[in-house]
mmCIF file of C-alpha atoms in Angstrom:
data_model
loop_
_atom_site.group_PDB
_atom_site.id
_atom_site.type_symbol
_atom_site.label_atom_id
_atom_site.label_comp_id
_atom_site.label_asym_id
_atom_site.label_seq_id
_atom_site.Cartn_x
_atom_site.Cartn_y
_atom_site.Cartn_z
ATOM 1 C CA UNK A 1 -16.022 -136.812 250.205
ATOM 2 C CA UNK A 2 -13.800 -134.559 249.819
ATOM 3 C CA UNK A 3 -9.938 -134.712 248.538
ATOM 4 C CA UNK A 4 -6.592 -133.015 247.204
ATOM 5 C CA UNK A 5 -4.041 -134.156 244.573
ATOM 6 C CA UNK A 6 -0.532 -133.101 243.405
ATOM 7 C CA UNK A 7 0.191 -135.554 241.167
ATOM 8 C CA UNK A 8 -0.770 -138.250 238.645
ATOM 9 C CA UNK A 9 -0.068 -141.486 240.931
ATOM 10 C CA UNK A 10 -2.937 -139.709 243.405
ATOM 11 C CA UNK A 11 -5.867 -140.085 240.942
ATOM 12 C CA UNK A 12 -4.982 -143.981 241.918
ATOM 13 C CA UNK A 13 -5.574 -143.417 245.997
ATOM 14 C CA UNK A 14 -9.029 -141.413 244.619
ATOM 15 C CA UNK A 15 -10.462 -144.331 242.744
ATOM 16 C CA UNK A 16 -9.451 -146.662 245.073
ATOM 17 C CA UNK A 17 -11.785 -144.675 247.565
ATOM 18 C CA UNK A 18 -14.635 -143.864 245.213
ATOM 19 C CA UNK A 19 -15.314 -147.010 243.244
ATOM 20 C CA UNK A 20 -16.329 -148.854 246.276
ATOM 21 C CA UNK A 21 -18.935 -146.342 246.926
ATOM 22 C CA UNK A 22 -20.447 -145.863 243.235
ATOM 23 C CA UNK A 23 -23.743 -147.434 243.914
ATOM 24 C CA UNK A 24 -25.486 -145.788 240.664
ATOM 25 C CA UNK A 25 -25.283 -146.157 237.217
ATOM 26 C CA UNK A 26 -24.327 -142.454 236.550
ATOM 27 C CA UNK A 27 -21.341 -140.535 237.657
ATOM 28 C CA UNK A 28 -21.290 -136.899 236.367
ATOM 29 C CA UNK A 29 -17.711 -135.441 236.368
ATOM 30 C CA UNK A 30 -17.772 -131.395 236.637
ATOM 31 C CA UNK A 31 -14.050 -129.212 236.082
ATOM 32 C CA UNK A 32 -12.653 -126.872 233.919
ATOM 33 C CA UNK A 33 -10.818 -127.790 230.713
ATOM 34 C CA UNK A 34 -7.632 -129.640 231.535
ATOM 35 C CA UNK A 35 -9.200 -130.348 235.308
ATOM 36 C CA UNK A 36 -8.385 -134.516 235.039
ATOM 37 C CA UNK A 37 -11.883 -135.938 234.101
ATOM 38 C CA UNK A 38 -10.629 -138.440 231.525
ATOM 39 C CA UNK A 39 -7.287 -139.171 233.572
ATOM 40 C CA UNK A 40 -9.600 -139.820 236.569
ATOM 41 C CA UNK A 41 -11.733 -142.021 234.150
ATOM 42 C CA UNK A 42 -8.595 -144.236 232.981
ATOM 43 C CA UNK A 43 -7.597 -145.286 236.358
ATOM 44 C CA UNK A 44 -11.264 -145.612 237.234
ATOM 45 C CA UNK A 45 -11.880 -147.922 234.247
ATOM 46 C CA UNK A 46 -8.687 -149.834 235.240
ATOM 47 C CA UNK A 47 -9.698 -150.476 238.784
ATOM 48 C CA UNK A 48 -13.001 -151.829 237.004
ATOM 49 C CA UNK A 49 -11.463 -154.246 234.977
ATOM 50 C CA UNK A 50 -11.645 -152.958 231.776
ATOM 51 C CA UNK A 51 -8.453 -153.698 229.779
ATOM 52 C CA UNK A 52 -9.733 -151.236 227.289
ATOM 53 C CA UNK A 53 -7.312 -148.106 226.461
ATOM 54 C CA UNK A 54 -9.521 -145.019 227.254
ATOM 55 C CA UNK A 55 -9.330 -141.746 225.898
ATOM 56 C CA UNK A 56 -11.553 -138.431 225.527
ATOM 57 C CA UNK A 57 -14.978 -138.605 224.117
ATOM 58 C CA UNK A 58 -14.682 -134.720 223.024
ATOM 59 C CA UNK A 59 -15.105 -135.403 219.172
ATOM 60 C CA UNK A 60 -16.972 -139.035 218.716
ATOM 61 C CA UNK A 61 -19.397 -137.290 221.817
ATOM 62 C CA UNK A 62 -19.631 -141.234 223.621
ATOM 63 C CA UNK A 63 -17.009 -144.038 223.213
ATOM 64 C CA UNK A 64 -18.065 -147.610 225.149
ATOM 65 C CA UNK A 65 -15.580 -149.885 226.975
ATOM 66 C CA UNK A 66 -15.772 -153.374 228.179
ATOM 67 C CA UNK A 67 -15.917 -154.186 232.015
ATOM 68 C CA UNK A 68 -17.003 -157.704 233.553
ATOM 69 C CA UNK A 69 -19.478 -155.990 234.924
ATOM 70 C CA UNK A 70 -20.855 -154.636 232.042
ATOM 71 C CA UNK A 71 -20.695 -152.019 229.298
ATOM 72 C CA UNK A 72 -19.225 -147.978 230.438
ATOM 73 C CA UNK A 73 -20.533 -145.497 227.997
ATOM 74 C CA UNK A 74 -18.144 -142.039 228.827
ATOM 75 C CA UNK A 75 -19.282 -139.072 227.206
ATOM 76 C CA UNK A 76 -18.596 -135.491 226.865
ATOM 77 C CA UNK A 77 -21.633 -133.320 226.199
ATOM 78 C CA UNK A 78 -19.495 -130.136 225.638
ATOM 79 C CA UNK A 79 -20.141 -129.240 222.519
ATOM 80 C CA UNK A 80 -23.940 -130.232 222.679
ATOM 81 C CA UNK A 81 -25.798 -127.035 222.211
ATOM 82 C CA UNK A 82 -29.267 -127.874 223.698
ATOM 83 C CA UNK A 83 -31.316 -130.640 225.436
ATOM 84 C CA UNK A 84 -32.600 -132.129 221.938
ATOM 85 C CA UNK A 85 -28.775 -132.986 220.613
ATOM 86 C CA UNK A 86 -28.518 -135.030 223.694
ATOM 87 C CA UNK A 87 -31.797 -137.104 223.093
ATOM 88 C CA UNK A 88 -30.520 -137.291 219.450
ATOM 89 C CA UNK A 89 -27.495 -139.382 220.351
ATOM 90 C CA UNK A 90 -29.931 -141.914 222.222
ATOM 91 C CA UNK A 91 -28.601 -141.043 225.465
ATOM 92 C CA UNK A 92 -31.362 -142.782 226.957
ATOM 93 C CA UNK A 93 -30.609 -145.915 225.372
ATOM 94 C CA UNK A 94 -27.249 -146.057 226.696
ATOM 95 C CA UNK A 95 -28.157 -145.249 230.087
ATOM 96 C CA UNK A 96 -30.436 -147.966 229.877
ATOM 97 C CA UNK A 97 -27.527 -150.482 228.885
ATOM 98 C CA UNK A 98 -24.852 -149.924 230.860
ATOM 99 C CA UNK A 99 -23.342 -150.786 234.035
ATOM 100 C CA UNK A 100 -22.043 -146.869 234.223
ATOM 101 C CA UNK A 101 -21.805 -143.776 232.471
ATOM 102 C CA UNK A 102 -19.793 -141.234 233.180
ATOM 103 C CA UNK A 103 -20.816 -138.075 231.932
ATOM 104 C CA UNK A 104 -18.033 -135.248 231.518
ATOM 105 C CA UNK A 105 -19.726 -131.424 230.836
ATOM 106 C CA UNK A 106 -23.508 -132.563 232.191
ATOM 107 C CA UNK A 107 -24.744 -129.169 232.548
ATOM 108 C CA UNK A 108 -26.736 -129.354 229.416
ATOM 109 C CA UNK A 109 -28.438 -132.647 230.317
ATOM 110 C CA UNK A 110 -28.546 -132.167 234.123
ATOM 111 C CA UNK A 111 -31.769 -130.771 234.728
ATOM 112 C CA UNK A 112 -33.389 -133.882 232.665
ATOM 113 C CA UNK A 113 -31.684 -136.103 235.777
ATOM 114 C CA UNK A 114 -34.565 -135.050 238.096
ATOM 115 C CA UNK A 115 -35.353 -138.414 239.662
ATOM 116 C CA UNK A 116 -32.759 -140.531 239.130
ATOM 117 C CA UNK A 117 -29.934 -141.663 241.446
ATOM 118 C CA UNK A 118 -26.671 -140.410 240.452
ATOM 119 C CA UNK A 119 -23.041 -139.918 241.746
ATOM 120 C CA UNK A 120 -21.236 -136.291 240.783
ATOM 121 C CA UNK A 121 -17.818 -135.536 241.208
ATOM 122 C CA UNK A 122 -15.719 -131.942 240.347
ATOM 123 C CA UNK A 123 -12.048 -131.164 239.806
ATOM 124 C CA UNK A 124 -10.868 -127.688 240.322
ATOM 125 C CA UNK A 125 -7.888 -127.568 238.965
ATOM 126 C CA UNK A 126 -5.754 -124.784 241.250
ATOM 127 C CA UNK A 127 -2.342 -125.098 238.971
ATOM 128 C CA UNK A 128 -0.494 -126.544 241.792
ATOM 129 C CA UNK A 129 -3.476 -129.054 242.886
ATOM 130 C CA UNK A 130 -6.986 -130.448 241.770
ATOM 131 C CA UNK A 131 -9.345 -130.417 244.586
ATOM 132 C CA UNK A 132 -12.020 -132.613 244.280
ATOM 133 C CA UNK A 133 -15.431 -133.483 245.622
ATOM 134 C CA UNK A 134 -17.586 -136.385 245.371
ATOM 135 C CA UNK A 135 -20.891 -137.213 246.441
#
């Protein structure tokens, strides 16, 4: 799927299209710094149900929100160095326990996905648009 966005109020039409489809536990989000990934994770959290107020994981690496339909880990694996910092924050564990994580920066964790079913989304961020893609 493929889409375009001026404006803030979009990211709503784009989650109202993609949360029907997530049909895996894992959604990897992909863009440049300043792209949208947390903005498009508020609203998504929102249309989920979770009355929790959401903001970026850069620092604390994972925070966890409430959903009814279960616990959404979001994390940000930017700063992770290497494959072992990843295992070191139990990332297994929480993809084990939740009803989705969302997984901003994945590049350093990607390769250890080989198997699994997972949803991945990227935001280019032109300066006058974000063009996204989700699959």
């Amino acid at each position: 799927m493929q889409f375009t966005i001026k404006n803030i109020e979009d990211w709503q039409e784009i989650v109202n299209e993609i949360a029907p489809k997530l049909q895996h536990n894992i959604l990897l989000l992909k863009g440049n710094l300043g792209a949208g990934k947390t903005t498009f994770t508020q609203f998504l959290l929102k249309k989920l149900g979770s009355e929790d107020e959401v903001s970026s994981p850069t620092y604390s690496i994972v925070n966890e929100y409430q959903s009814p339909k279960g616990k959404i880990f979001h994390f940000d694996l930017y700063r992770l160095k290497n494959i072992d910092e990843v295992y070191d924050i139990g990332i297994e564990e929480y993809l084990d326990n939740a009803f989705l994580c969302i997984i901003e920066w994945p590049g350093v964790y990607e390769e250890e996905l080989y198997g699994l079913k997972y949803h991945k989304m990227s935001i280019n961020n032109t300066g006058e648009q974000r063009e996204i893609s989700f699959e």
